[in-house]
Coordinates of C-alpha atoms in Angstrom, one line a residue:
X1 CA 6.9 6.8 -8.7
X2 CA 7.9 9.7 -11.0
X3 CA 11.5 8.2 -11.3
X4 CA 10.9 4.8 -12.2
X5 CA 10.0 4.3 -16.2
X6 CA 6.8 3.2 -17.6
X7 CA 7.5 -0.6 -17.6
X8 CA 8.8 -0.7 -14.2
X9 CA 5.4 1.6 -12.9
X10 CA 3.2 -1.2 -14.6
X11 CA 5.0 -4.6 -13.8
X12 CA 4.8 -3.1 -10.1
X13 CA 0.8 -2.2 -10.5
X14 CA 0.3 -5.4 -12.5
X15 CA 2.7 -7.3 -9.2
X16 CA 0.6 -5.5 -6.6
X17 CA -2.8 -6.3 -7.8
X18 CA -3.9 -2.7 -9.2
X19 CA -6.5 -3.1 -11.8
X20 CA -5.6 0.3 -13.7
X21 CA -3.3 2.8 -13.7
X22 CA -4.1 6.7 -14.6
X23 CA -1.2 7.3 -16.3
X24 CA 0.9 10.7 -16.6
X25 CA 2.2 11.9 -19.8
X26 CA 5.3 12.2 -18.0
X27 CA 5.6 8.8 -18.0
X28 CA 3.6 8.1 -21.5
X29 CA 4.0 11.1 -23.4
X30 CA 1.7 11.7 -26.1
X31 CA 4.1 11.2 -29.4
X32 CA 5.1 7.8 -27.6
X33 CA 1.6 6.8 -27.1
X34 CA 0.7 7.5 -30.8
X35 CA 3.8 6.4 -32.0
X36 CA 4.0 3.2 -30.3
X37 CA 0.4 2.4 -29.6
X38 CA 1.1 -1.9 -30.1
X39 CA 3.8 -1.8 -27.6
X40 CA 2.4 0.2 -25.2
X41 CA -1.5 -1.8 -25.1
X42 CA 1.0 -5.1 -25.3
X43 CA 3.0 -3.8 -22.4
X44 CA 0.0 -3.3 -20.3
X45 CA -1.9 -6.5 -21.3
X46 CA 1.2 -8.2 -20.1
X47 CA 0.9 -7.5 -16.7
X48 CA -2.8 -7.7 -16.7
X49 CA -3.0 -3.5 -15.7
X50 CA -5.4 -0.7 -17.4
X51 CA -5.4 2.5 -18.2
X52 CA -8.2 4.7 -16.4
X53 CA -6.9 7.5 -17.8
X54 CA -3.9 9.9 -19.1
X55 CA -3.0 12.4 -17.0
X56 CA -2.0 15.5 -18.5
X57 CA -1.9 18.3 -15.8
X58 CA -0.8 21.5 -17.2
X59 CA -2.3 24.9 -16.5
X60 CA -4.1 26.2 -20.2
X61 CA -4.9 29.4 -19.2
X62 CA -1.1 31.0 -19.3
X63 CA -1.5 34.4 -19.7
X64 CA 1.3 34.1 -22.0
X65 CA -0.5 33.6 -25.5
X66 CA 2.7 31.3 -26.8
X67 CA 2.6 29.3 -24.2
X68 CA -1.2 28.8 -23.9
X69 CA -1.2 27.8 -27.5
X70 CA 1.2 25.7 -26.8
X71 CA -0.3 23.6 -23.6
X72 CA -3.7 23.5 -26.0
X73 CA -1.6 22.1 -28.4
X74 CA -0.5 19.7 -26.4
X75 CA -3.5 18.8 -24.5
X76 CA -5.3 18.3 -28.3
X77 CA -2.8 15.4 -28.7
X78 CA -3.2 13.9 -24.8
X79 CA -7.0 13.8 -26.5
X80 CA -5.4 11.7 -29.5
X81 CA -3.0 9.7 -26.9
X82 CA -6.4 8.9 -24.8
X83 CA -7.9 7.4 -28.3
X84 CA -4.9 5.8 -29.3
X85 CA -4.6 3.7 -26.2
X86 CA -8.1 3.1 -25.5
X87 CA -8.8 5.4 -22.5
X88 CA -12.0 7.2 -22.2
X89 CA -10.7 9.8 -20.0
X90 CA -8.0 12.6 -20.0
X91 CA -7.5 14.3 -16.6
X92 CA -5.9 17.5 -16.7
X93 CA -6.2 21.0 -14.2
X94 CA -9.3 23.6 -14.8
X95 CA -6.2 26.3 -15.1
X96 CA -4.7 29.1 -12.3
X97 CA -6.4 32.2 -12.3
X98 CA -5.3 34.7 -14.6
X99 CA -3.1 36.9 -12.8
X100 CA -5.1 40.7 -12.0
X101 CA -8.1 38.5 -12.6
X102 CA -10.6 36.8 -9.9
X103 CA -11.3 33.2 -10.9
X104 CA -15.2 34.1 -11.8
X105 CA -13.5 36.1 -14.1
X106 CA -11.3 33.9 -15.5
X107 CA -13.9 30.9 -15.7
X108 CA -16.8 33.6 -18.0
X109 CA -13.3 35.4 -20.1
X110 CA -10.1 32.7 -20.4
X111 CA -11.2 29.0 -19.3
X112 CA -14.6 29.8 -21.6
X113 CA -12.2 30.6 -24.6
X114 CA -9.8 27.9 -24.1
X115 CA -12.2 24.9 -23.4
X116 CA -15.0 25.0 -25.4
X117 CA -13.4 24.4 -28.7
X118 CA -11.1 21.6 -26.9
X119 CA -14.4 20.0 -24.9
X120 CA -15.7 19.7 -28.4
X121 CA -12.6 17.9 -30.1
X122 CA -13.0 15.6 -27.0
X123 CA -16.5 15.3 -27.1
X124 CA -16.4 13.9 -31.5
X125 CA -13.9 11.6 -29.8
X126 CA -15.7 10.0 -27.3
X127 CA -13.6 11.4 -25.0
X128 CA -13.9 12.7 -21.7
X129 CA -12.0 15.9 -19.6
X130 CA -11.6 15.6 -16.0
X131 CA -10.8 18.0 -13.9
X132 CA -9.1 17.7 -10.7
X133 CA -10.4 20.0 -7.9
X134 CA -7.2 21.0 -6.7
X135 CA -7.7 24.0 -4.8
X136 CA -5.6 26.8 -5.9
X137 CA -7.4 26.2 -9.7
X138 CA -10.3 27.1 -10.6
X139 CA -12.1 24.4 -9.2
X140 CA -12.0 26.0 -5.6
X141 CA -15.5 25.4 -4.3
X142 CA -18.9 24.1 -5.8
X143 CA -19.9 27.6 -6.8
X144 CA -17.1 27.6 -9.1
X145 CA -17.8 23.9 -10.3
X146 CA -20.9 25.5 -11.4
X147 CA -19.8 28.2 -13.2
X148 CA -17.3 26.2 -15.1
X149 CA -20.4 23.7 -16.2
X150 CA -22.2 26.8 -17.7
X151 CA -19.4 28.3 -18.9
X152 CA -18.4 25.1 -21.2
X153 CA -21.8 23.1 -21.3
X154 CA -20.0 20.4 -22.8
X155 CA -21.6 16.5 -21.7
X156 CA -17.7 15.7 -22.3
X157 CA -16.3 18.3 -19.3
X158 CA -16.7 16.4 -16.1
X159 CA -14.4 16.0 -12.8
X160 CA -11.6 14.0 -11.1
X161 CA -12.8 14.1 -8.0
X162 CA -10.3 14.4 -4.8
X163 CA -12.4 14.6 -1.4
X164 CA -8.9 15.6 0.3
X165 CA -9.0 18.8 -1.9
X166 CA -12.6 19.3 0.2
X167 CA -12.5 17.8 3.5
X168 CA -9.9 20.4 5.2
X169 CA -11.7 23.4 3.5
X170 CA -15.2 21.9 5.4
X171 CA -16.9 21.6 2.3
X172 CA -19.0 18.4 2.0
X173 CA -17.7 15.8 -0.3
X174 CA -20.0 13.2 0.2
X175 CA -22.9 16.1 -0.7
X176 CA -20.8 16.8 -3.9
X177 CA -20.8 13.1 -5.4
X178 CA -25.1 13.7 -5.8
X179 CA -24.9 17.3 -7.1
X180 CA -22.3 16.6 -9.5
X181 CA -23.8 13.1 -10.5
X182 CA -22.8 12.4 -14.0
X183 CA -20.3 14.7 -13.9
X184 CA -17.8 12.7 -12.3
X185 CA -15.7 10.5 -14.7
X186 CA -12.8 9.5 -12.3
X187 CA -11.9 9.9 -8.4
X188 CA -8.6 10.6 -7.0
X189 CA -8.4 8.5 -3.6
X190 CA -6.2 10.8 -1.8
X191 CA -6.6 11.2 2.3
X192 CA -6.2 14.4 4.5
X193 CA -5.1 14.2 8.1
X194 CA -6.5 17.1 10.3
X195 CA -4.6 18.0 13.8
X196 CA -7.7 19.6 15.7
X197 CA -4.9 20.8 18.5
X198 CA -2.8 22.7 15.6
X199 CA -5.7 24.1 14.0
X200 CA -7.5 25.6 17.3
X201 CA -3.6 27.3 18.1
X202 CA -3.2 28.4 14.8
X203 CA -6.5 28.6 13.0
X204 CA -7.4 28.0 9.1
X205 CA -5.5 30.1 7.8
X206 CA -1.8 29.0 9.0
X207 CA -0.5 25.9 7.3
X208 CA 0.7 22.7 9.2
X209 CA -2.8 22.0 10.6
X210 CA -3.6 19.5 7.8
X211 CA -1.7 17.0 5.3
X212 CA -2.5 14.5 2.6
X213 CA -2.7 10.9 3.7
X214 CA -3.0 7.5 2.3
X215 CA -6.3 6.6 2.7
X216 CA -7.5 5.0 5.9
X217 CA -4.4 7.6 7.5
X218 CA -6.8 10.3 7.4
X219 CA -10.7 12.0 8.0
X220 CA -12.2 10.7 5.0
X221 CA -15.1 8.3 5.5
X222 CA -14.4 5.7 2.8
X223 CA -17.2 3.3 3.1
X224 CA -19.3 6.7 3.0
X225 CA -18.0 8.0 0.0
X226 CA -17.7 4.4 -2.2
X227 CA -21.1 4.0 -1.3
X228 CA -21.9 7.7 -2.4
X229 CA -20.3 6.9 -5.7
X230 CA -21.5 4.1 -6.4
X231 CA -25.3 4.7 -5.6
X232 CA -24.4 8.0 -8.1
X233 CA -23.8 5.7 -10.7
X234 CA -20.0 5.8 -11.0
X235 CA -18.3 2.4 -11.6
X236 CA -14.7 3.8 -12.4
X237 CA -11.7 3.6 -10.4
X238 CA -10.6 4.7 -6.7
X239 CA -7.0 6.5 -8.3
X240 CA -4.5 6.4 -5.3
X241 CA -2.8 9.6 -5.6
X242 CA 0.2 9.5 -3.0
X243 CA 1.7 12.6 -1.5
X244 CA 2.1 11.3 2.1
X245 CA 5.4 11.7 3.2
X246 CA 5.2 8.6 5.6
X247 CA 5.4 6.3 3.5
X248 CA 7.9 5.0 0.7
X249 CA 6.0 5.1 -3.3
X250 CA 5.2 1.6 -3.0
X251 CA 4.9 0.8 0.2
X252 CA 2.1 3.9 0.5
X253 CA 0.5 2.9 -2.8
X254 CA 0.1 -1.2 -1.3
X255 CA -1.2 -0.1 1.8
X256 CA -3.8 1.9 0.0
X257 CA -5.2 -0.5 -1.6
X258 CA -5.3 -2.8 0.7
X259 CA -7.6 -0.6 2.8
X260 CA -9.8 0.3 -0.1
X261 CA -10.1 -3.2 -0.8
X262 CA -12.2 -3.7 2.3
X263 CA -15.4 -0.7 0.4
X264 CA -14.8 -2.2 -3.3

């Protein structure tokens, strides 16, 4: 719903029945959210919707040192936004790898740099960083979950968890809810549709063999992974992220939770 504005976004969540919005700082940019902190908790208490968290996706690690100190700039003052409006969470990328570097590299050299002074102006906040595991960042695999962790071995650097990210690459999502217990401080519910015909004619490494889905469209095993969650010790929200082409912004988003309604 990137077109609509901020009060139309929430009197539709709030009309639908969502509980909480994770909210982009494309539609609640930072200066607004300080700057009009009243209207914006008023706006959501009107229509009865939360905020899980800000969004603020940018890639940190620009090899560009203007623009890097910018984006850290900028992410600094998603932190402030997060307090402001009474968020625990920011959610944001890991960042690219750094171009001539391998993202090892970049995790022990750029992300090291950049995060551990910003997980530690989160972390006197109360404040928490999570990272989607959107495959072309950092956050590839599990080995590279764990390097991040001991790069930055901040309690306040966590992970937005997305099992579509996983499922299509075979890694096990359900096994990555108990080794990243704790970790986890929101969850994207995104599904990914695999077409086993396309996939034996073209193999892995061709695109068109998998897309992302509402869930309940796709191979994820809801019940599964609530459960998983849950018995981990998360309570926070399923996040309906909605890139399925199918369906129309709302229409995809109310038929999402509808299904998810049936594990929560």
């Amino acid at each position: 719903m990137g077109k609509k504005s901020l009060e139309e976004v929430v009197a539709f969540a709030g009309k639908a029945g969502f509980a909480a919005l994770e909210v982009s700082t494309g539609h609640l940019p930072a200066d607004r959210a300080l700057g009009e902190t009243s209207r914006v908790k008023d706006l959501f208490a009107k229509h009865g919707v939360g905020i899980s968290s800000l969004a603020a996706y940018a890639n940190l690690l620009d090899p560009d040192p203007a623009k890097r100190e910018a984006a850290t700039a900028n992410f600094r003052k998603s932190i402030d936004a997060a307090v402001a409006v009474g968020t625990p969470v920011v959610c944001t990328l890991a960042g690219m790898p750094v171009p001539g570097k391998s993202k090892e590299k970049t995790i022990a050299e750029d992300f090291k740099a950049v995060f551990t002074p910003l997980a530690k102006y989160a972390e006197d906040k109360g404040i928490k960083i999570a990272f989607e595991n959107w495959y072309p960042t950092l956050l590839q695999h599990f080995d590279l979950w764990d390097a991040i962790l001991a790069a930055v071995p901040s309690p306040a650097i966590g992970f937005n968890y997305d099992p579509s990210h996983l499922i299509w690459q075979g890694i096990d999502y359900l096994a990555g809810v108990d080794r990243y217990k704790g970790r986890i401080f929101h969850t994207h519910a995104k599904d990914t549709e695999m077409k086993a015909e396309v996939l034996a004619r073209r193999g892995c490494l061709a695109d068109g063999w998998w897309r992302y889905v509402i869930p309940g469209y796709g191979s994820v095993e809801w019940g599964k992974y609530v459960g998983r969650l849950r018995q981990s010790g998360y309570n926070g929200v399923l996040s309906i992220e909605h890139e399925d082409s199918a369906f129309s912004p709302e229409a995809g988003l109310e038929k999402g939770l509808g299904y998810l309604r049936l594990f929560v």
